[in-house]
Amino acid sequence: MLFKQQALLRQKLFLLGSLAIGSLLYLVARVGSLDRLQPICPIESRLGPPHLPEQIPLRTLQYKRGLLHEIRKGNATKEQIRMHNLVQQLPRAIIIGVRKGGTRALLEMLNLHPAVVKASQEIHFFDNEQNYARGIDWYREKMPFSFLHQITIEKSPAYFITEEVPERIFKMNSSIKLLIIVREPTTRAVSDYTQVLEGKERKNKTYHKFEKLAIDGNTCDVNTKYKAVRTSIYTKHLERWLKYFPVEHFHIVDGDRLITDPLPELQLVERFLNLPSRISRYNLYFNATRGFYCLRFNNVFNKCLAGSKGRIHPEVDPSVVAKLRKFFHPFNQKFYQITGRTFNWP
Ligand code: A3P
Protein backbone atom coordinates (compact mmCIF):
# COMPACT_ATOMS: atom_id res chain seq x y z
CA MET A 1 0.00 0.00 0.00
CA LEU A 2 2.75 2.42 1.09
CA PHE A 3 4.75 1.45 -1.98
CA LYS A 4 1.73 2.25 -4.23
CA GLN A 5 1.25 5.71 -2.58
CA GLN A 6 4.96 6.50 -3.03
CA ALA A 7 4.77 5.52 -6.73
CA LEU A 8 1.69 7.77 -7.20
CA LEU A 9 3.49 10.69 -5.50
CA ARG A 10 6.57 10.15 -7.68
CA GLN A 11 4.34 10.18 -10.80
CA LYS A 12 2.69 13.47 -9.72
CA LEU A 13 6.08 15.05 -8.96
CA PHE A 14 7.36 13.96 -12.37
CA LEU A 15 4.30 15.50 -14.09
CA LEU A 16 4.68 18.80 -12.21
CA GLY A 17 8.41 18.89 -12.97
CA SER A 18 7.83 18.36 -16.72
CA LEU A 19 5.23 21.12 -16.73
CA ALA A 20 7.62 23.56 -15.02
CA ILE A 21 10.51 22.72 -17.41
CA GLY A 22 8.17 23.05 -20.42
CA SER A 23 6.97 26.51 -19.33
CA LEU A 24 10.55 27.60 -18.67
CA LEU A 25 11.64 26.46 -22.16
CA TYR A 26 8.68 28.31 -23.74
CA LEU A 27 9.59 31.52 -21.90
CA VAL A 28 13.25 31.31 -22.96
CA ALA A 29 12.24 30.77 -26.61
CA ARG A 30 9.76 33.67 -26.49
CA VAL A 31 12.23 36.16 -24.99
CA GLY A 32 14.89 35.04 -27.50
CA SER A 33 12.55 35.65 -30.42
CA LEU A 34 11.73 39.18 -29.21
CA ASP A 35 15.28 40.21 -29.97
CA ARG A 36 14.89 39.35 -33.63
CA LEU A 37 13.29 41.77 -36.10
CA GLN A 38 9.59 41.04 -36.20
CA PRO A 39 7.58 42.39 -39.11
CA ILE A 40 4.98 44.76 -37.67
CA CYS A 41 2.41 43.30 -39.98
CA PRO A 42 3.41 40.20 -41.98
CA ILE A 43 2.01 40.46 -45.47
CA GLU A 44 0.25 37.06 -45.51
CA SER A 45 -1.77 37.88 -42.40
CA ARG A 46 -3.00 41.07 -43.99
CA LEU A 47 -4.35 39.51 -47.14
CA GLY A 48 -8.00 38.63 -47.38
CA PRO A 49 -9.35 35.21 -48.37
CA PRO A 50 -7.85 34.10 -51.70
CA HIS A 51 -11.14 32.91 -53.23
CA LEU A 52 -14.00 35.36 -53.20
CA PRO A 53 -17.49 34.83 -54.54
CA GLU A 54 -18.03 35.53 -58.21
CA GLN A 55 -19.64 38.92 -58.65
CA ILE A 56 -18.09 40.26 -61.81
CA PRO A 57 -20.50 40.42 -64.73
CA LEU A 58 -19.10 38.90 -67.91
CA ARG A 59 -19.99 41.90 -70.01
CA THR A 60 -17.33 44.09 -68.39
CA LEU A 61 -14.30 42.92 -70.35
CA GLN A 62 -16.26 43.30 -73.52
CA TYR A 63 -17.27 46.75 -72.26
CA LYS A 64 -13.65 47.70 -71.72
CA ARG A 65 -12.76 47.30 -75.38
CA GLY A 66 -16.23 48.36 -76.54
CA LEU A 67 -18.20 51.16 -74.97
CA LEU A 68 -15.34 52.48 -72.79
CA HIS A 69 -13.20 52.72 -75.89
CA GLU A 70 -15.94 54.64 -77.66
CA ILE A 71 -16.37 56.99 -74.68
CA ARG A 72 -12.62 57.68 -74.70
CA LYS A 73 -12.77 58.50 -78.38
CA GLY A 74 -15.76 60.76 -77.67
CA ASN A 75 -18.12 58.56 -79.68
CA ALA A 76 -20.57 57.50 -76.95
CA THR A 77 -23.71 59.49 -76.39
CA LYS A 78 -24.98 60.71 -73.02
CA GLU A 79 -27.94 58.40 -73.57
CA GLN A 80 -25.63 55.37 -73.89
CA ILE A 81 -23.80 56.36 -70.70
CA ARG A 82 -27.11 56.74 -68.84
CA MET A 83 -28.55 53.53 -70.27
CA HIS A 84 -25.59 51.49 -68.99
CA ASN A 85 -25.61 53.24 -65.58
CA LEU A 86 -22.05 54.36 -66.07
CA VAL A 87 -20.56 56.77 -63.52
CA GLN A 88 -17.30 58.56 -62.87
CA GLN A 89 -16.11 57.33 -59.48
CA LEU A 90 -13.33 58.53 -57.23
CA PRO A 91 -10.50 55.98 -57.01
CA ARG A 92 -10.80 53.32 -54.35
CA ALA A 93 -7.14 52.44 -54.81
CA ILE A 94 -4.18 54.57 -55.86
CA ILE A 95 -0.73 53.57 -57.05
CA ILE A 96 1.13 56.27 -55.13
CA GLY A 97 4.62 55.34 -56.33
CA VAL A 98 7.43 54.80 -56.67
CA ARG A 99 8.58 56.62 -59.79
CA LYS A 100 10.38 54.16 -62.11
CA GLY A 101 9.24 51.27 -59.93
CA GLY A 102 7.00 49.92 -62.68
CA THR A 103 3.91 52.03 -61.91
CA ARG A 104 2.65 52.09 -65.53
CA ALA A 105 3.08 48.33 -65.99
CA LEU A 106 1.25 47.69 -62.73
CA LEU A 107 -1.68 49.93 -63.66
CA GLU A 108 -2.00 48.48 -67.16
CA MET A 109 -1.79 44.92 -65.87
CA LEU A 110 -4.40 45.52 -63.16
CA ASN A 111 -6.64 46.98 -65.82
CA LEU A 112 -6.82 43.48 -67.31
CA HIS A 113 -9.13 42.64 -64.41
CA PRO A 114 -12.80 43.05 -65.34
CA ALA A 115 -13.54 44.81 -62.04
CA VAL A 116 -10.76 47.39 -62.43
CA VAL A 117 -10.95 50.58 -64.48
CA LYS A 118 -7.84 52.71 -64.84
CA ALA A 119 -7.46 56.45 -65.17
CA SER A 120 -5.22 56.52 -68.23
CA GLN A 121 -3.35 59.72 -67.45
CA GLU A 122 -1.43 60.63 -64.31
CA ILE A 123 -3.86 63.13 -62.76
CA HIS A 124 -1.46 64.82 -60.28
CA PHE A 125 -4.37 66.08 -58.24
CA PHE A 126 -2.92 65.79 -54.76
CA ASP A 127 0.66 66.91 -55.49
CA ASN A 128 -0.06 69.87 -57.75
CA GLU A 129 -1.30 73.00 -55.98
CA GLN A 130 -3.17 74.31 -58.98
CA ASN A 131 -4.99 71.04 -59.58
CA TYR A 132 -5.76 70.57 -55.91
CA ALA A 133 -7.29 74.04 -55.75
CA ARG A 134 -9.72 72.95 -58.52
CA GLY A 135 -11.47 70.73 -55.99
CA ILE A 136 -12.62 67.13 -55.70
CA ASP A 137 -15.28 67.41 -58.45
CA TRP A 138 -12.57 68.32 -60.93
CA TYR A 139 -10.70 65.20 -59.82
CA ARG A 140 -13.80 63.02 -60.19
CA GLU A 141 -14.40 64.36 -63.69
CA LYS A 142 -10.92 63.17 -64.66
CA MET A 143 -11.94 59.61 -63.83
CA PRO A 144 -13.12 57.14 -66.47
CA PHE A 145 -16.73 55.96 -66.67
CA SER A 146 -17.33 52.67 -64.92
CA PHE A 147 -20.02 50.40 -63.50
CA LEU A 148 -20.76 50.96 -59.83
CA HIS A 149 -19.21 47.65 -58.75
CA GLN A 150 -15.92 48.43 -60.49
CA ILE A 151 -12.86 49.89 -58.79
CA THR A 152 -11.28 52.95 -60.33
CA ILE A 153 -7.50 53.11 -59.96
CA GLU A 154 -5.20 55.98 -60.76
CA LYS A 155 -1.44 56.27 -60.56
CA SER A 156 0.65 59.37 -59.91
CA PRO A 157 4.09 58.35 -58.59
CA ALA A 158 4.85 61.89 -57.37
CA TYR A 159 2.30 61.31 -54.58
CA PHE A 160 4.70 59.06 -52.68
CA ILE A 161 7.36 61.72 -52.16
CA THR A 162 5.23 64.88 -51.89
CA GLU A 163 4.80 66.03 -48.33
CA GLU A 164 1.21 67.31 -48.47
CA VAL A 165 -0.26 64.29 -50.24
CA PRO A 166 -0.94 61.78 -47.41
CA GLU A 167 -3.12 64.23 -45.51
CA ARG A 168 -4.99 65.26 -48.65
CA ILE A 169 -5.75 61.68 -49.68
CA PHE A 170 -6.78 60.88 -46.11
CA LYS A 171 -9.26 63.77 -46.22
CA MET A 172 -10.76 62.38 -49.42
CA ASN A 173 -11.05 58.78 -48.21
CA SER A 174 -9.47 57.51 -45.01
CA SER A 175 -10.05 53.87 -46.00
CA ILE A 176 -8.51 54.03 -49.46
CA LYS A 177 -6.12 51.25 -50.52
CA LEU A 178 -2.60 52.34 -51.38
CA LEU A 179 -0.25 50.50 -53.69
CA ILE A 180 3.50 51.08 -53.71
CA ILE A 181 5.69 49.35 -56.28
CA VAL A 182 9.38 49.30 -55.44
CA ARG A 183 12.57 48.13 -57.12
CA GLU A 184 16.07 47.60 -55.80
CA PRO A 185 16.84 51.22 -54.76
CA THR A 186 20.10 51.73 -56.69
CA THR A 187 18.64 50.34 -59.92
CA ARG A 188 15.59 52.56 -59.44
CA ALA A 189 17.83 55.62 -58.96
CA VAL A 190 19.72 54.82 -62.17
CA SER A 191 16.43 54.34 -64.02
CA ASP A 192 15.25 57.71 -62.69
CA TYR A 193 18.50 59.32 -63.88
CA THR A 194 18.15 57.65 -67.31
CA GLN A 195 14.71 59.16 -67.79
CA VAL A 196 15.94 62.68 -66.97
CA LEU A 197 19.04 62.19 -69.15
CA GLU A 198 16.88 61.21 -72.11
CA GLY A 199 14.76 64.34 -71.63
CA LYS A 200 17.89 66.50 -71.65
CA GLU A 201 19.31 64.79 -74.73
CA ARG A 202 16.01 65.28 -76.56
CA LYS A 203 16.44 69.01 -75.97
CA ASN A 204 20.10 68.82 -77.05
CA LYS A 205 21.21 69.68 -73.53
CA THR A 206 24.21 68.21 -71.77
CA TYR A 207 23.84 66.56 -68.39
CA HIS A 208 26.12 65.37 -65.60
CA LYS A 209 27.13 61.75 -65.27
CA PHE A 210 25.18 59.74 -62.72
CA GLU A 211 28.28 59.30 -60.58
CA LYS A 212 28.74 63.07 -60.28
CA LEU A 213 25.16 63.58 -59.14
CA ALA A 214 24.95 60.63 -56.77
CA ILE A 215 28.23 61.27 -54.95
CA ASP A 216 29.12 64.54 -53.21
CA GLY A 217 32.38 65.73 -54.79
CA ASN A 218 33.64 67.31 -51.55
CA THR A 219 32.90 64.61 -48.99
CA CYS A 220 32.86 61.58 -51.33
CA ASP A 221 29.70 60.50 -49.51
CA VAL A 222 26.37 59.69 -51.07
CA ASN A 223 24.65 62.92 -52.09
CA THR A 224 21.29 62.82 -50.31
CA LYS A 225 20.32 66.12 -51.91
CA TYR A 226 20.07 64.36 -55.26
CA LYS A 227 16.39 63.61 -55.85
CA ALA A 228 16.95 60.22 -57.48
CA VAL A 229 18.80 59.12 -54.33
CA ARG A 230 16.23 60.61 -51.94
CA THR A 231 13.30 58.93 -53.71
CA SER A 232 14.94 55.54 -53.20
CA ILE A 233 14.98 55.96 -49.39
CA TYR A 234 11.57 54.30 -49.33
CA THR A 235 11.22 54.07 -45.57
CA LYS A 236 11.59 57.83 -45.06
CA HIS A 237 8.63 58.54 -47.33
CA LEU A 238 6.55 55.66 -46.04
CA GLU A 239 6.96 56.86 -42.46
CA ARG A 240 5.25 60.13 -43.40
CA TRP A 241 2.31 58.18 -44.85
CA LEU A 242 2.05 56.07 -41.72
CA LYS A 243 1.14 59.19 -39.74
CA TYR A 244 -2.19 59.09 -41.58
CA PHE A 245 -2.82 55.50 -42.68
CA PRO A 246 -2.28 52.23 -40.80
CA VAL A 247 0.12 49.77 -42.43
CA GLU A 248 -2.80 47.51 -43.48
CA HIS A 249 -3.84 50.13 -46.03
CA PHE A 250 -0.64 49.64 -48.01
CA HIS A 251 0.38 46.86 -50.30
CA ILE A 252 3.96 46.65 -51.50
CA VAL A 253 4.53 45.29 -55.00
CA ASP A 254 7.88 43.83 -55.98
CA GLY A 255 8.71 45.80 -59.13
CA ASP A 256 11.68 43.56 -59.97
CA ARG A 257 9.45 40.48 -59.93
CA LEU A 258 6.76 42.31 -61.92
CA ILE A 259 9.33 42.44 -64.73
CA THR A 260 10.40 38.81 -64.63
CA ASP A 261 7.24 37.02 -63.43
CA PRO A 262 4.27 39.40 -63.14
CA LEU A 263 1.39 37.02 -62.44
CA PRO A 264 2.12 36.14 -58.78
CA GLU A 265 2.54 39.84 -57.99
CA LEU A 266 -0.77 40.66 -59.65
CA GLN A 267 -2.50 37.86 -57.75
CA LEU A 268 -1.30 39.35 -54.47
CA VAL A 269 -2.77 42.71 -55.52
CA GLU A 270 -6.08 41.06 -56.46
CA ARG A 271 -6.26 39.65 -52.95
CA PHE A 272 -5.34 42.97 -51.38
CA LEU A 273 -8.13 44.66 -53.34
CA ASN A 274 -10.55 41.88 -52.32
CA LEU A 275 -11.11 40.92 -55.93
CA PRO A 276 -11.57 37.40 -57.23
CA SER A 277 -8.56 36.14 -59.13
CA ARG A 278 -9.22 36.94 -62.81
CA ILE A 279 -5.88 37.85 -64.34
CA SER A 280 -4.32 34.70 -65.76
CA ARG A 281 -1.28 33.48 -67.71
CA TYR A 282 -3.38 33.96 -70.85
CA ASN A 283 -3.42 37.74 -70.22
CA LEU A 284 0.38 38.03 -70.08
CA TYR A 285 2.86 36.89 -72.67
CA PHE A 286 6.58 37.43 -72.88
CA ASN A 287 7.72 39.48 -75.88
CA ALA A 288 11.36 38.61 -76.56
CA THR A 289 11.90 41.66 -78.77
CA ARG A 290 10.74 44.05 -76.06
CA GLY A 291 12.28 41.94 -73.31
CA PHE A 292 9.14 42.40 -71.23
CA TYR A 293 5.76 40.86 -70.59
CA CYS A 294 3.00 42.35 -72.70
CA LEU A 295 -0.77 42.32 -72.20
CA ARG A 296 -3.37 40.19 -73.97
CA PHE A 297 -6.98 41.30 -73.47
CA ASN A 298 -8.45 38.82 -75.95
CA ASN A 299 -7.69 37.06 -79.25
CA VAL A 300 -7.58 40.28 -81.20
CA PHE A 301 -6.35 42.89 -78.76
CA ASN A 302 -2.95 42.89 -77.11
CA LYS A 303 -0.37 45.53 -76.31
CA CYS A 304 3.11 46.17 -74.96
CA LEU A 305 4.08 49.22 -72.94
CA ALA A 306 5.53 52.21 -74.79
CA GLY A 307 9.22 52.33 -75.70
CA SER A 308 9.82 54.89 -72.95
CA LYS A 309 9.64 51.94 -70.54
CA GLY A 310 12.69 49.72 -70.46
CA ARG A 311 15.35 52.20 -71.50
CA ILE A 312 18.94 51.00 -71.54
CA HIS A 313 20.66 52.25 -68.39
CA PRO A 314 24.15 53.76 -68.63
CA GLU A 315 27.01 51.82 -67.10
CA VAL A 316 27.71 53.07 -63.58
CA ASP A 317 31.09 52.90 -61.84
CA PRO A 318 30.92 49.71 -59.68
CA SER A 319 32.42 51.54 -56.69
CA VAL A 320 29.56 54.07 -56.83
CA VAL A 321 27.03 51.26 -57.07
CA ALA A 322 28.64 49.60 -54.05
CA LYS A 323 28.59 52.87 -52.10
CA LEU A 324 24.94 53.45 -52.87
CA ARG A 325 23.97 49.90 -51.94
CA LYS A 326 25.77 50.22 -48.63
CA PHE A 327 24.02 53.54 -48.04
CA PHE A 328 20.54 52.18 -48.76
CA HIS A 329 21.05 48.98 -46.74
CA PRO A 330 19.87 50.22 -43.28
CA PHE A 331 16.90 52.04 -44.81
CA ASN A 332 15.94 48.88 -46.66
CA GLN A 333 16.06 46.86 -43.43
CA LYS A 334 13.67 49.30 -41.82
CA PHE A 335 11.40 49.21 -44.85
CA TYR A 336 11.23 45.39 -44.66
CA GLN A 337 10.43 45.57 -40.98
CA ILE A 338 7.62 48.08 -41.38
CA THR A 339 5.99 46.52 -44.41
CA GLY A 340 6.50 42.86 -43.59
CA ARG A 341 7.87 42.31 -47.08
CA THR A 342 11.51 41.34 -47.45
CA PHE A 343 13.46 41.68 -50.67
CA ASN A 344 16.84 40.25 -51.56
CA TRP A 345 18.32 43.67 -52.16
CA PRO A 346 22.06 43.78 -51.51
P1 A3P B 1 13.39 50.90 -66.87
O1 A3P B 1 13.03 51.93 -67.89
O2 A3P B 1 14.43 51.34 -65.92
O3 A3P B 1 13.66 49.55 -67.45
P2 A3P B 1 7.43 53.52 -64.30
O4 A3P B 1 6.26 53.06 -65.12
O5 A3P B 1 7.12 53.62 -62.85
O6 A3P B 1 8.09 54.72 -64.88
O7 A3P B 1 8.50 52.35 -64.35
C1 A3P B 1 9.23 52.06 -65.53
C2 A3P B 1 9.83 50.69 -65.36
O8 A3P B 1 8.83 49.69 -65.48
C3 A3P B 1 10.82 50.35 -66.45
O9 A3P B 1 12.08 50.71 -65.94
C4 A3P B 1 10.65 48.85 -66.66
O10 A3P B 1 11.78 48.10 -66.31
C5 A3P B 1 9.51 48.49 -65.71
N1 A3P B 1 8.57 47.49 -66.25
C6 A3P B 1 8.01 46.53 -65.50
N2 A3P B 1 7.23 45.75 -66.23
C7 A3P B 1 7.28 46.22 -67.48
C8 A3P B 1 6.68 45.80 -68.70
N3 A3P B 1 5.89 44.75 -68.74
N4 A3P B 1 6.95 46.51 -69.83
C9 A3P B 1 7.78 47.57 -69.78
N5 A3P B 1 8.39 48.02 -68.64
C10 A3P B 1 8.14 47.34 -67.50
mmCIF file of N, CA and C and ligand atoms in Angstrom, residues 98-105 109 155 183 191 258-259 290 292-293 305 308-311 313, ligand 1:
data_model
loop_
_atom_site.group_PDB
_atom_site.id
_atom_site.type_symbol
_atom_site.label_atom_id
_atom_site.label_comp_id
_atom_site.label_asym_id
_atom_site.label_seq_id
_atom_site.Cartn_x
_atom_site.Cartn_y
_atom_site.Cartn_z
ATOM 1 N N VAL A 98 6.406 53.783 -56.618
ATOM 2 C CA VAL A 98 7.430 54.798 -56.665
ATOM 3 C C VAL A 98 7.816 55.049 -58.125
ATOM 4 N N ARG A 99 8.123 56.276 -58.440
ATOM 5 C CA ARG A 99 8.577 56.621 -59.792
ATOM 6 C C ARG A 99 9.651 55.638 -60.256
ATOM 7 N N LYS A 100 9.490 55.133 -61.472
ATOM 8 C CA LYS A 100 10.376 54.157 -62.108
ATOM 9 C C LYS A 100 10.357 52.781 -61.424
ATOM 10 N N GLY A 101 9.368 52.582 -60.585
ATOM 11 C CA GLY A 101 9.244 51.274 -59.930
ATOM 12 C C GLY A 101 8.511 50.264 -60.804
ATOM 13 N N GLY A 102 7.828 50.788 -61.836
ATOM 14 C CA GLY A 102 6.996 49.915 -62.682
ATOM 15 C C GLY A 102 5.524 50.301 -62.523
ATOM 16 N N THR A 103 5.273 51.560 -62.207
ATOM 17 C CA THR A 103 3.910 52.028 -61.915
ATOM 18 C C THR A 103 2.988 51.884 -63.129
ATOM 19 N N ARG A 104 3.500 52.185 -64.332
ATOM 20 C CA ARG A 104 2.653 52.088 -65.528
ATOM 21 C C ARG A 104 2.307 50.620 -65.806
ATOM 22 N N ALA A 105 3.326 49.760 -65.727
ATOM 23 C CA ALA A 105 3.084 48.330 -65.990
ATOM 24 C C ALA A 105 2.060 47.790 -64.996
ATOM 25 N N MET A 109 -1.543 46.339 -66.125
ATOM 26 C CA MET A 109 -1.791 44.916 -65.867
ATOM 27 C C MET A 109 -3.026 44.736 -64.988
ATOM 28 N N LYS A 155 -2.825 56.300 -61.024
ATOM 29 C CA LYS A 155 -1.436 56.272 -60.556
ATOM 30 C C LYS A 155 -0.789 57.623 -60.815
ATOM 31 N N ARG A 183 11.499 48.924 -56.501
ATOM 32 C CA ARG A 183 12.574 48.132 -57.120
ATOM 33 C C ARG A 183 13.813 48.298 -56.274
ATOM 34 N N SER A 191 17.547 54.251 -63.065
ATOM 35 C CA SER A 191 16.431 54.341 -64.020
ATOM 36 C C SER A 191 15.854 55.763 -64.034
ATOM 37 N N LEU A 258 7.781 41.969 -60.920
ATOM 38 C CA LEU A 258 6.763 42.308 -61.917
ATOM 39 C C LEU A 258 7.361 42.259 -63.329
ATOM 40 N N ILE A 259 8.668 42.508 -63.423
ATOM 41 C CA ILE A 259 9.326 42.444 -64.731
ATOM 42 C C ILE A 259 9.514 40.985 -65.157
ATOM 43 N N ARG A 290 10.821 42.976 -77.054
ATOM 44 C CA ARG A 290 10.737 44.053 -76.059
ATOM 45 C C ARG A 290 11.529 43.693 -74.801
ATOM 46 N N PHE A 292 10.090 42.214 -72.325
ATOM 47 C CA PHE A 292 9.136 42.399 -71.226
ATOM 48 C C PHE A 292 7.860 41.591 -71.474
ATOM 49 N N TYR A 293 7.094 41.434 -70.416
ATOM 50 C CA TYR A 293 5.760 40.860 -70.589
ATOM 51 C C TYR A 293 4.845 41.917 -71.194
ATOM 52 N N LEU A 305 3.932 47.836 -73.422
ATOM 53 C CA LEU A 305 4.083 49.215 -72.942
ATOM 54 C C LEU A 305 4.932 50.020 -73.928
ATOM 55 N N SER A 308 9.197 54.095 -74.015
ATOM 56 C CA SER A 308 9.825 54.892 -72.947
ATOM 57 C C SER A 308 9.994 54.054 -71.674
ATOM 58 N N LYS A 309 9.423 52.852 -71.676
ATOM 59 C CA LYS A 309 9.641 51.939 -70.544
ATOM 60 C C LYS A 309 10.685 50.915 -70.983
ATOM 61 N N GLY A 310 11.650 50.683 -70.118
ATOM 62 C CA GLY A 310 12.689 49.718 -70.456
ATOM 63 C C GLY A 310 13.837 50.349 -71.231
ATOM 64 N N ARG A 311 14.195 51.554 -70.856
ATOM 65 C CA ARG A 311 15.351 52.200 -71.499
ATOM 66 C C ARG A 311 16.634 51.493 -71.068
ATOM 67 N N HIS A 313 20.001 51.416 -69.404
ATOM 68 C CA HIS A 313 20.655 52.246 -68.386
ATOM 69 C C HIS A 313 22.129 52.444 -68.742
HETATM 70 P P1 A3P B 1 13.387 50.905 -66.868
HETATM 71 O O1 A3P B 1 13.030 51.927 -67.893
HETATM 72 O O2 A3P B 1 14.433 51.344 -65.924
HETATM 73 O O3 A3P B 1 13.660 49.551 -67.447
HETATM 74 P P2 A3P B 1 7.428 53.518 -64.296
HETATM 75 O O4 A3P B 1 6.263 53.060 -65.115
HETATM 76 O O5 A3P B 1 7.118 53.624 -62.853
HETATM 77 O O6 A3P B 1 8.087 54.720 -64.881
HETATM 78 O O7 A3P B 1 8.503 52.354 -64.352
HETATM 79 C C1 A3P B 1 9.228 52.059 -65.526
HETATM 80 C C2 A3P B 1 9.827 50.688 -65.363
HETATM 81 O O8 A3P B 1 8.825 49.690 -65.478
HETATM 82 C C3 A3P B 1 10.820 50.352 -66.450
HETATM 83 O O9 A3P B 1 12.077 50.711 -65.943
HETATM 84 C C4 A3P B 1 10.650 48.850 -66.659
HETATM 85 O O10 A3P B 1 11.777 48.104 -66.306
HETATM 86 C C5 A3P B 1 9.513 48.488 -65.714
HETATM 87 N N1 A3P B 1 8.575 47.492 -66.246
HETATM 88 C C6 A3P B 1 8.010 46.530 -65.497
HETATM 89 N N2 A3P B 1 7.233 45.751 -66.233
HETATM 90 C C7 A3P B 1 7.282 46.218 -67.482
HETATM 91 C C8 A3P B 1 6.679 45.801 -68.701
HETATM 92 N N3 A3P B 1 5.886 44.754 -68.743
HETATM 93 N N4 A3P B 1 6.946 46.514 -69.832
HETATM 94 C C9 A3P B 1 7.782 47.574 -69.775
HETATM 95 N N5 A3P B 1 8.390 48.016 -68.639
HETATM 96 C C10 A3P B 1 8.143 47.337 -67.502
#
